[in-house]
Amino acid sequence: QAPVLASVKKAEALILGAQTSKAYLSSAGNDLYNQHIRALLLGAGHPAVADGRAHSIQTPGGTGALRVAADYLRALKGACRVWIPDPTWANHRGLFAAAGHAVKTYGYLDPETGGVAYGAMMQDLAGLAAGDVVILHGCCHNPTGADLSAAQWAEIADLLDSRGAVPLIDVAYQGFGEGLDEDAAGLRLLAGRLPEMLIASSCSKNFALYRERTGALSLVGANARSADKALGHLLPVVRSNYSMPPDHGAAVVAQILDTASLRAQWQQELTQMRQRLIQVRLALAEAISAAAGRDFGFIARNRGLFVQLDLSPAQVDQLRERAHIHLSRSGRMNIAG
C-alpha cells in the first residue's frame, strides 16, 4: 500500500481551486518547485546556492533525471566512462549504456558485514581518469541500505578532485535514512569541495508521488557564469526529448514546500514513514538472527527501503511459492512491504 499523504491531498485541493491555466511551462518545468528542490538538496544557505553555482530543472521522475544527465553528458563530452556501484539499482546500467556510455563497476557491498566494502570501493576507483563520471547513492543505498560515513564522503571528494572525475549523486530516498538534512550531508560536502557535479533526485518516495513522475536534475558549476552556461546547454537536451515535464506532481511539491503548515505536516508524515522503516528493520533483524543462529544486525544498522539478502534465485522462488514472501530473485527485499 502506498497511500496518498494528507499533506498532498490538501495541496491538491488548493491547486484545484486556484489553477486557471494548463498552458505550457518551459523545458525547465515549475520554477518554484526547482527553487525548493535545490534548497532541499543543498540547503538554502549552502555556498553553491548563495554564489549562484547551482541550478535545478524539473524532470519526469528520478529516472528521467538520470536519462537527461546521460544524454547531456553525451552531448557535451561524448561517450564517457560511467562508474556504478556493484550492486546498484538495476536501471543505472541500462540508462547510461543506452545513451552510449561505457559502464564500469566498483565494489560496494561487503557480504560478511552487510556494510560498505570501502577498501574494495576505493581500490576500484583508483582507476578513475579525468572526465570519468561516478554514480554515488546519496543515502539509503539501493539495494543494500548501506551508506557511506562522513569521513568516507570526504575521502571520496579528495579522490574525485585529484582525478578530475565528476560525481553524479542519485538521491531517491532523502528523509528515509536519518533525516532530510542528514541524508543530504554527503552531496552537500561534495558540492562545497568540487567544481562540478550533477544530482538526480526523486519525490516518488518521500512525497509518495510515485505515479506523478516528479523528479529533478540539479547541476553545480565552478562559478555562476559556468553554471549558467551549463544550464543553457542542458535545456536543449530536454527540449529534444520530452519538451517539458508533467506539471501536477511538481505543483503539489511546490505548494507543500512553500506553505509553512503543509511543509510541517509533510515533514511529520515523512518522519512517521522513516520511523516505521527503522522499526521494521529492527524487528526483521532480530527475528532472522534468532532463527538463523547468526547475526543479521546489519539489517537494523542500514537504512532505507531495501535490504540485500544472500539468497539464491531458487530460495527466493521457494519463499514466493510456499510463504507468499515476495522479493527480487537477486535477494533484494523491500522491507516496507
mmCIF file of C-alpha atoms in Angstrom:
data_model
loop_
_atom_site.group_PDB
_atom_site.id
_atom_site.type_symbol
_atom_site.label_atom_id
_atom_site.label_comp_id
_atom_site.label_asym_id
_atom_site.label_seq_id
_atom_site.Cartn_x
_atom_site.Cartn_y
_atom_site.Cartn_z
ATOM 1 C CA GLN A 1 0.000 0.000 0.000
ATOM 2 C CA ALA A 2 1.229 3.469 -0.901
ATOM 3 C CA PRO A 3 -1.420 5.849 0.488
ATOM 4 C CA VAL A 4 -1.689 9.452 -0.628
ATOM 5 C CA LEU A 5 -0.223 11.694 2.070
ATOM 6 C CA ALA A 6 -2.610 14.049 3.856
ATOM 7 C CA SER A 7 -0.337 16.973 3.015
ATOM 8 C CA VAL A 8 -0.532 16.005 -0.664
ATOM 9 C CA LYS A 9 -4.350 15.851 -0.557
ATOM 10 C CA LYS A 10 -4.505 19.346 0.937
ATOM 11 C CA ALA A 11 -2.051 20.719 -1.610
ATOM 12 C CA GLU A 12 -4.027 19.187 -4.461
ATOM 13 C CA ALA A 13 -7.230 20.817 -3.189
ATOM 14 C CA LEU A 14 -5.525 24.217 -3.107
ATOM 15 C CA ILE A 15 -4.182 23.759 -6.620
ATOM 16 C CA LEU A 16 -7.544 22.614 -7.958
ATOM 17 C CA GLY A 17 -9.228 25.692 -6.537
ATOM 18 C CA ALA A 18 -6.653 28.203 -7.742
ATOM 19 C CA GLN A 19 -5.360 26.886 -11.083
ATOM 20 C CA THR A 20 -6.545 28.956 -14.022
ATOM 21 C CA SER A 21 -4.469 27.604 -16.911
ATOM 22 C CA LYS A 22 -2.950 24.436 -18.333
ATOM 23 C CA ALA A 23 -0.620 26.356 -20.640
ATOM 24 C CA TYR A 24 2.905 25.084 -21.234
ATOM 25 C CA LEU A 25 5.714 25.944 -18.871
ATOM 26 C CA SER A 26 9.331 25.921 -20.005
ATOM 27 C CA SER A 27 11.584 22.920 -20.554
ATOM 28 C CA ALA A 28 12.887 23.547 -17.028
ATOM 29 C CA GLY A 29 9.403 22.976 -15.601
ATOM 30 C CA ASN A 30 7.944 24.560 -12.471
ATOM 31 C CA ASP A 31 10.267 27.344 -11.319
ATOM 32 C CA LEU A 32 9.033 27.427 -7.707
ATOM 33 C CA TYR A 33 9.465 23.650 -7.484
ATOM 34 C CA ASN A 34 13.003 23.947 -8.841
ATOM 35 C CA GLN A 35 13.916 26.571 -6.241
ATOM 36 C CA HIS A 36 12.579 24.484 -3.368
ATOM 37 C CA ILE A 37 14.171 21.234 -4.567
ATOM 38 C CA ARG A 38 17.552 22.919 -4.912
ATOM 39 C CA ALA A 39 17.235 24.210 -1.349
ATOM 40 C CA LEU A 40 16.008 20.829 -0.073
ATOM 41 C CA LEU A 41 19.020 19.075 -1.585
ATOM 42 C CA LEU A 42 21.794 21.566 -0.934
ATOM 43 C CA GLY A 43 20.368 23.607 1.941
ATOM 44 C CA ALA A 44 19.151 27.169 1.471
ATOM 45 C CA GLY A 45 22.355 28.606 2.925
ATOM 46 C CA HIS A 46 24.826 26.412 1.037
ATOM 47 C CA PRO A 47 27.592 28.402 -0.685
ATOM 48 C CA ALA A 48 26.779 26.787 -4.036
ATOM 49 C CA VAL A 49 23.264 28.245 -3.774
ATOM 50 C CA ALA A 50 24.333 31.608 -2.383
ATOM 51 C CA ASP A 51 27.018 32.006 -5.077
ATOM 52 C CA GLY A 52 24.682 31.087 -7.944
ATOM 53 C CA ARG A 53 26.665 27.941 -8.767
ATOM 54 C CA ALA A 54 23.636 25.630 -8.645
ATOM 55 C CA HIS A 55 20.604 25.183 -10.891
ATOM 56 C CA SER A 56 17.763 22.650 -10.860
ATOM 57 C CA ILE A 57 15.290 21.611 -13.526
ATOM 58 C CA GLN A 58 12.170 19.500 -13.129
ATOM 59 C CA THR A 59 12.241 16.062 -14.777
ATOM 60 C CA PRO A 60 9.840 13.111 -15.220
ATOM 61 C CA GLY A 61 10.910 11.317 -12.054
ATOM 62 C CA GLY A 62 14.383 10.449 -10.883
ATOM 63 C CA THR A 63 14.715 8.044 -13.809
ATOM 64 C CA GLY A 64 14.055 10.912 -16.192
ATOM 65 C CA ALA A 65 16.713 12.963 -14.409
ATOM 66 C CA LEU A 66 19.271 10.197 -14.886
ATOM 67 C CA ARG A 67 18.451 9.785 -18.562
ATOM 68 C CA VAL A 68 18.638 13.543 -19.158
ATOM 69 C CA ALA A 69 22.005 13.542 -17.365
ATOM 70 C CA ALA A 70 23.214 10.677 -19.560
ATOM 71 C CA ASP A 71 22.156 12.448 -22.774
ATOM 72 C CA TYR A 72 23.563 15.750 -21.532
ATOM 73 C CA LEU A 73 26.952 14.197 -20.810
ATOM 74 C CA ARG A 74 26.962 12.524 -24.215
ATOM 75 C CA ALA A 75 26.115 15.807 -25.966
ATOM 76 C CA LEU A 76 28.827 17.808 -24.197
ATOM 77 C CA LYS A 77 31.592 15.279 -23.548
ATOM 78 C CA GLY A 78 30.935 12.403 -25.927
ATOM 79 C CA ALA A 79 30.975 8.841 -24.624
ATOM 80 C CA CYS A 80 32.190 8.741 -21.004
ATOM 81 C CA ARG A 81 33.267 6.035 -18.653
ATOM 82 C CA VAL A 82 30.448 5.913 -16.089
ATOM 83 C CA TRP A 83 31.201 4.057 -12.854
ATOM 84 C CA ILE A 84 28.328 2.430 -10.974
ATOM 85 C CA PRO A 85 28.415 0.554 -7.657
ATOM 86 C CA ASP A 86 28.116 -3.234 -7.538
ATOM 87 C CA PRO A 87 25.373 -3.879 -6.602
ATOM 88 C CA THR A 88 23.194 -0.929 -7.583
ATOM 89 C CA TRP A 89 19.710 -0.104 -8.845
ATOM 90 C CA ALA A 90 19.304 -2.279 -11.932
ATOM 91 C CA ASN A 91 18.364 0.596 -14.254
ATOM 92 C CA HIS A 92 21.625 2.517 -13.750
ATOM 93 C CA ARG A 93 23.486 0.337 -16.220
ATOM 94 C CA GLY A 94 20.727 0.346 -18.817
ATOM 95 C CA LEU A 95 20.194 4.108 -18.748
ATOM 96 C CA PHE A 96 23.825 5.039 -19.308
ATOM 97 C CA ALA A 97 24.605 2.215 -21.720
ATOM 98 C CA ALA A 98 21.579 3.212 -23.829
ATOM 99 C CA ALA A 99 22.975 6.758 -24.036
ATOM 100 C CA GLY A 100 26.237 5.367 -25.444
ATOM 101 C CA HIS A 101 28.461 5.465 -22.361
ATOM 102 C CA ALA A 102 30.891 2.753 -21.256
ATOM 103 C CA VAL A 103 29.680 1.424 -17.904
ATOM 104 C CA LYS A 104 32.208 0.218 -15.359
ATOM 105 C CA THR A 105 31.611 -1.047 -11.818
ATOM 106 C CA TYR A 106 33.222 -0.554 -8.438
ATOM 107 C CA GLY A 107 32.811 -2.824 -5.427
ATOM 108 C CA TYR A 108 30.351 -1.649 -2.808
ATOM 109 C CA LEU A 109 28.840 -4.367 -0.612
ATOM 110 C CA ASP A 110 30.776 -6.352 1.992
ATOM 111 C CA PRO A 111 28.736 -9.582 2.220
ATOM 112 C CA GLU A 112 30.331 -10.516 5.534
ATOM 113 C CA THR A 113 29.255 -7.371 7.397
ATOM 114 C CA GLY A 114 26.367 -6.140 5.235
ATOM 115 C CA GLY A 115 28.122 -2.757 5.169
ATOM 116 C CA VAL A 116 30.124 -0.836 2.586
ATOM 117 C CA ALA A 117 33.198 -2.614 1.216
ATOM 118 C CA TYR A 118 35.031 0.677 1.373
ATOM 119 C CA GLY A 119 38.516 -0.696 0.756
ATOM 120 C CA ALA A 120 37.410 -2.526 -2.378
ATOM 121 C CA MET A 121 35.471 0.539 -3.494
ATOM 122 C CA MET A 122 38.479 2.841 -3.236
ATOM 123 C CA GLN A 123 40.751 0.258 -4.836
ATOM 124 C CA ASP A 124 38.452 0.061 -7.862
ATOM 125 C CA LEU A 125 38.038 3.840 -8.063
ATOM 126 C CA ALA A 126 41.817 4.227 -8.107
ATOM 127 C CA GLY A 127 41.387 3.598 -11.837
ATOM 128 C CA LEU A 128 39.480 6.868 -12.330
ATOM 129 C CA ALA A 129 40.608 9.182 -15.105
ATOM 130 C CA ALA A 130 39.829 12.816 -15.881
ATOM 131 C CA GLY A 131 36.332 13.164 -17.287
ATOM 132 C CA ASP A 132 35.019 9.928 -15.805
ATOM 133 C CA VAL A 133 31.605 10.060 -14.125
ATOM 134 C CA VAL A 134 30.982 8.305 -10.810
ATOM 135 C CA ILE A 135 27.435 7.484 -9.692
ATOM 136 C CA LEU A 136 27.034 7.595 -5.912
ATOM 137 C CA HIS A 137 23.876 6.948 -3.911
ATOM 138 C CA GLY A 138 23.184 9.977 -1.730
ATOM 139 C CA CYS A 139 21.574 7.905 1.037
ATOM 140 C CA CYS A 140 19.656 4.679 1.641
ATOM 141 C CA HIS A 141 21.656 2.753 -0.955
ATOM 142 C CA ASN A 142 19.506 0.637 -3.258
ATOM 143 C CA PRO A 143 19.595 -2.368 -2.831
ATOM 144 C CA THR A 144 21.819 -2.749 0.235
ATOM 145 C CA GLY A 145 20.774 0.083 2.574
ATOM 146 C CA ALA A 146 24.471 0.528 3.446
ATOM 147 C CA ASP A 147 25.636 4.154 3.339
ATOM 148 C CA LEU A 148 28.967 5.961 3.377
ATOM 149 C CA SER A 149 30.166 7.688 6.542
ATOM 150 C CA ALA A 150 31.013 11.401 6.665
ATOM 151 C CA ALA A 151 34.734 10.587 6.697
ATOM 152 C CA GLN A 152 34.338 8.349 3.649
ATOM 153 C CA TRP A 153 32.451 11.059 1.750
ATOM 154 C CA ALA A 154 35.353 13.422 2.465
ATOM 155 C CA GLU A 155 37.928 10.930 1.176
ATOM 156 C CA ILE A 156 35.888 10.331 -1.964
ATOM 157 C CA ALA A 157 35.715 14.102 -2.524
ATOM 158 C CA ASP A 158 39.518 14.236 -2.373
ATOM 159 C CA LEU A 159 39.827 11.338 -4.821
ATOM 160 C CA LEU A 160 37.374 12.810 -7.332
ATOM 161 C CA ASP A 161 39.051 16.208 -7.127
ATOM 162 C CA SER A 162 42.529 14.792 -7.647
ATOM 163 C CA ARG A 163 41.444 12.712 -10.663
ATOM 164 C CA GLY A 164 39.206 15.296 -12.331
ATOM 165 C CA ALA A 165 36.204 12.948 -12.198
ATOM 166 C CA VAL A 166 32.621 14.192 -11.953
ATOM 167 C CA PRO A 167 30.176 12.806 -9.357
ATOM 168 C CA LEU A 168 26.560 12.146 -10.219
ATOM 169 C CA ILE A 169 24.613 11.713 -6.996
ATOM 170 C CA ASP A 170 21.388 9.701 -7.156
ATOM 171 C CA VAL A 171 19.053 10.808 -4.339
ATOM 172 C CA ALA A 172 15.822 8.836 -4.391
ATOM 173 C CA TYR A 173 15.161 8.478 -0.642
ATOM 174 C CA GLN A 174 16.013 11.763 1.068
ATOM 175 C CA GLY A 175 14.419 11.708 4.525
ATOM 176 C CA PHE A 176 14.139 7.911 4.727
ATOM 177 C CA GLY A 177 17.557 7.434 6.351
ATOM 178 C CA GLU A 178 18.330 9.742 9.269
ATOM 179 C CA GLY A 179 16.512 12.933 8.244
ATOM 180 C CA LEU A 180 16.266 15.451 5.420
ATOM 181 C CA ASP A 181 19.473 17.327 6.231
ATOM 182 C CA GLU A 182 21.404 14.304 7.472
ATOM 183 C CA ASP A 183 20.653 12.348 4.299
ATOM 184 C CA ALA A 184 21.968 15.207 2.132
ATOM 185 C CA ALA A 185 25.212 15.703 4.071
ATOM 186 C CA GLY A 186 27.382 13.782 1.595
ATOM 187 C CA LEU A 187 26.200 15.567 -1.527
ATOM 188 C CA ARG A 188 26.440 18.931 0.252
ATOM 189 C CA LEU A 189 30.041 18.184 1.142
ATOM 190 C CA LEU A 190 30.856 17.350 -2.487
ATOM 191 C CA ALA A 191 29.091 20.492 -3.721
ATOM 192 C CA GLY A 192 31.295 22.571 -1.442
ATOM 193 C CA ARG A 193 34.532 20.822 -2.368
ATOM 194 C CA LEU A 194 34.306 20.065 -6.091
ATOM 195 C CA PRO A 195 33.993 22.377 -9.105
ATOM 196 C CA GLU A 196 31.288 20.371 -10.871
ATOM 197 C CA MET A 197 28.645 17.790 -10.047
ATOM 198 C CA LEU A 198 25.227 16.509 -11.057
ATOM 199 C CA ILE A 199 22.374 15.423 -8.760
ATOM 200 C CA ALA A 200 19.402 13.305 -9.858
ATOM 201 C CA SER A 201 16.595 13.402 -7.293
ATOM 202 C CA SER A 202 13.108 11.983 -6.897
ATOM 203 C CA CYS A 203 9.945 12.866 -4.972
ATOM 204 C CA SER A 204 8.377 9.460 -5.576
ATOM 205 C CA LYS A 205 9.154 8.100 -2.130
ATOM 206 C CA ASN A 206 9.401 10.989 0.320
ATOM 207 C CA PHE A 207 6.219 12.613 -1.052
ATOM 208 C CA ALA A 208 4.657 9.252 -2.088
ATOM 209 C CA LEU A 209 4.081 10.678 -5.595
ATOM 210 C CA TYR A 210 5.171 7.553 -7.458
ATOM 211 C CA ARG A 211 2.887 7.702 -10.490
ATOM 212 C CA GLU A 212 3.164 11.501 -10.865
ATOM 213 C CA ARG A 213 6.792 11.113 -12.043
ATOM 214 C CA THR A 214 8.213 14.055 -10.114
ATOM 215 C CA GLY A 215 11.980 14.426 -10.153
ATOM 216 C CA ALA A 216 14.764 16.937 -10.742
ATOM 217 C CA LEU A 217 18.219 17.205 -12.220
ATOM 218 C CA SER A 218 20.487 19.681 -10.466
ATOM 219 C CA LEU A 219 23.907 20.852 -11.552
ATOM 220 C CA VAL A 220 26.709 22.646 -9.736
ATOM 221 C CA GLY A 221 29.287 24.618 -11.703
ATOM 222 C CA ALA A 222 32.662 26.076 -10.835
ATOM 223 C CA ASN A 223 31.103 29.548 -10.659
ATOM 224 C CA ALA A 224 27.833 31.302 -11.506
ATOM 225 C CA ARG A 225 28.818 32.005 -15.116
ATOM 226 C CA SER A 226 29.824 28.400 -15.692
ATOM 227 C CA ALA A 227 26.600 27.143 -14.104
ATOM 228 C CA ASP A 228 24.502 29.458 -16.290
ATOM 229 C CA LYS A 229 26.259 28.237 -19.421
ATOM 230 C CA ALA A 230 25.806 24.610 -18.334
ATOM 231 C CA LEU A 231 22.076 25.210 -17.857
ATOM 232 C CA GLY A 232 21.940 26.746 -21.315
ATOM 233 C CA HIS A 233 23.313 23.513 -22.772
ATOM 234 C CA LEU A 234 21.023 21.350 -20.625
ATOM 235 C CA LEU A 235 17.658 22.762 -21.689
ATOM 236 C CA PRO A 236 18.028 21.866 -25.414
ATOM 237 C CA VAL A 237 18.626 18.250 -24.350
ATOM 238 C CA VAL A 238 15.251 18.329 -22.602
ATOM 239 C CA ARG A 239 13.570 20.154 -25.487
ATOM 240 C CA SER A 240 14.579 17.469 -27.973
ATOM 241 C CA ASN A 241 13.437 14.682 -25.639
ATOM 242 C CA TYR A 242 10.093 15.387 -23.935
ATOM 243 C CA SER A 243 9.853 19.191 -24.408
ATOM 244 C CA MET A 244 8.598 19.878 -20.867
ATOM 245 C CA PRO A 245 7.880 17.710 -17.822
ATOM 246 C CA PRO A 246 4.382 16.931 -16.457
ATOM 247 C CA ASP A 247 3.165 19.592 -14.072
ATOM 248 C CA HIS A 248 0.919 18.132 -11.394
ATOM 249 C CA GLY A 249 3.401 16.409 -9.095
ATOM 250 C CA ALA A 250 5.799 19.336 -9.131
ATOM 251 C CA ALA A 251 2.962 21.766 -8.436
ATOM 252 C CA VAL A 252 1.988 19.667 -5.408
ATOM 253 C CA VAL A 253 5.539 19.602 -4.045
ATOM 254 C CA ALA A 254 5.953 23.337 -4.629
ATOM 255 C CA GLN A 255 2.662 24.026 -2.823
ATOM 256 C CA ILE A 256 3.737 21.919 0.167
ATOM 257 C CA LEU A 257 7.237 23.332 0.470
ATOM 258 C CA ASP A 258 6.021 26.908 0.004
ATOM 259 C CA THR A 259 3.252 26.660 2.631
ATOM 260 C CA ALA A 260 4.517 26.544 6.220
ATOM 261 C CA SER A 261 1.640 24.478 7.610
ATOM 262 C CA LEU A 262 1.744 21.943 4.776
ATOM 263 C CA ARG A 263 5.517 21.679 4.973
ATOM 264 C CA ALA A 264 5.316 20.942 8.702
ATOM 265 C CA GLN A 265 2.613 18.319 8.109
ATOM 266 C CA TRP A 266 4.645 16.698 5.325
ATOM 267 C CA GLN A 267 7.755 16.543 7.499
ATOM 268 C CA GLN A 268 5.709 14.839 10.225
ATOM 269 C CA GLU A 269 4.404 12.281 7.732
ATOM 270 C CA LEU A 270 7.928 11.730 6.421
ATOM 271 C CA THR A 271 9.148 11.153 9.984
ATOM 272 C CA GLN A 272 6.421 8.547 10.504
ATOM 273 C CA MET A 273 7.451 6.706 7.332
ATOM 274 C CA ARG A 274 11.115 6.778 8.322
ATOM 275 C CA GLN A 275 10.428 5.567 11.862
ATOM 276 C CA ARG A 276 8.299 2.694 10.602
ATOM 277 C CA LEU A 277 11.088 1.575 8.260
ATOM 278 C CA ILE A 278 13.566 1.630 11.145
ATOM 279 C CA GLN A 279 11.190 -0.360 13.374
ATOM 280 C CA VAL A 280 10.600 -2.980 10.675
ATOM 281 C CA ARG A 281 14.347 -3.268 10.117
ATOM 282 C CA LEU A 282 14.944 -3.854 13.826
ATOM 283 C CA ALA A 283 12.192 -6.468 14.106
ATOM 284 C CA LEU A 284 13.346 -8.272 10.960
ATOM 285 C CA ALA A 285 16.985 -8.313 12.099
ATOM 286 C CA GLU A 286 16.023 -9.756 15.481
ATOM 287 C CA ALA A 287 13.729 -12.410 14.002
ATOM 288 C CA ILE A 288 16.151 -13.607 11.320
ATOM 289 C CA SER A 289 19.107 -13.594 13.741
ATOM 290 C CA ALA A 290 17.152 -15.707 16.227
ATOM 291 C CA ALA A 291 16.032 -18.177 13.579
ATOM 292 C CA ALA A 292 19.367 -18.446 11.772
ATOM 293 C CA GLY A 293 21.626 -18.554 14.796
ATOM 294 C CA ARG A 294 23.910 -15.840 13.426
ATOM 295 C CA ASP A 295 23.971 -12.054 13.456
ATOM 296 C CA PHE A 296 21.853 -10.203 10.911
ATOM 297 C CA GLY A 297 22.242 -6.899 12.744
ATOM 298 C CA PHE A 298 23.272 -5.147 9.524
ATOM 299 C CA ILE A 299 19.588 -5.111 8.549
ATOM 300 C CA ALA A 300 18.888 -2.860 11.534
ATOM 301 C CA ARG A 301 22.034 -0.763 11.064
ATOM 302 C CA ASN A 302 21.354 0.010 7.417
ATOM 303 C CA ARG A 303 18.699 2.436 6.203
ATOM 304 C CA GLY A 304 16.034 2.900 3.568
ATOM 305 C CA LEU A 305 13.518 0.713 1.774
ATOM 306 C CA PHE A 306 15.736 -2.189 0.808
ATOM 307 C CA VAL A 307 17.842 -4.965 2.249
ATOM 308 C CA GLN A 308 20.062 -7.310 0.251
ATOM 309 C CA LEU A 309 19.793 -10.918 1.467
ATOM 310 C CA ASP A 310 22.229 -13.648 0.451
ATOM 311 C CA LEU A 311 19.600 -15.842 -1.192
ATOM 312 C CA SER A 312 19.745 -17.846 -4.397
ATOM 313 C CA PRO A 313 17.039 -17.455 -7.055
ATOM 314 C CA ALA A 314 15.773 -20.943 -6.116
ATOM 315 C CA GLN A 315 15.429 -19.908 -2.477
ATOM 316 C CA VAL A 316 13.556 -16.734 -3.492
ATOM 317 C CA ASP A 317 11.191 -18.884 -5.558
ATOM 318 C CA GLN A 318 10.537 -21.080 -2.515
ATOM 319 C CA LEU A 319 9.696 -18.026 -0.401
ATOM 320 C CA ARG A 320 7.240 -16.827 -3.030
ATOM 321 C CA GLU A 321 5.565 -20.161 -3.681
ATOM 322 C CA ARG A 322 5.412 -21.512 -0.124
ATOM 323 C CA ALA A 323 5.038 -18.414 2.038
ATOM 324 C CA HIS A 324 3.936 -15.563 -0.243
ATOM 325 C CA ILE A 325 7.049 -13.591 0.749
ATOM 326 C CA HIS A 326 7.868 -11.610 -2.366
ATOM 327 C CA LEU A 327 11.283 -10.207 -3.225
ATOM 328 C CA SER A 328 13.508 -9.877 -6.272
ATOM 329 C CA ARG A 329 15.345 -13.000 -7.413
ATOM 330 C CA SER A 330 18.576 -11.137 -6.681
ATOM 331 C CA GLY A 331 17.692 -11.246 -2.969
ATOM 332 C CA ARG A 332 16.622 -7.602 -2.781
ATOM 333 C CA MET A 333 13.739 -7.198 -0.356
ATOM 334 C CA ASN A 334 11.518 -4.146 0.070
ATOM 335 C CA ILE A 335 11.011 -4.084 3.809
ATOM 336 C CA ALA A 336 8.181 -1.552 3.583
ATOM 337 C CA GLY A 337 6.020 -4.453 2.385
#
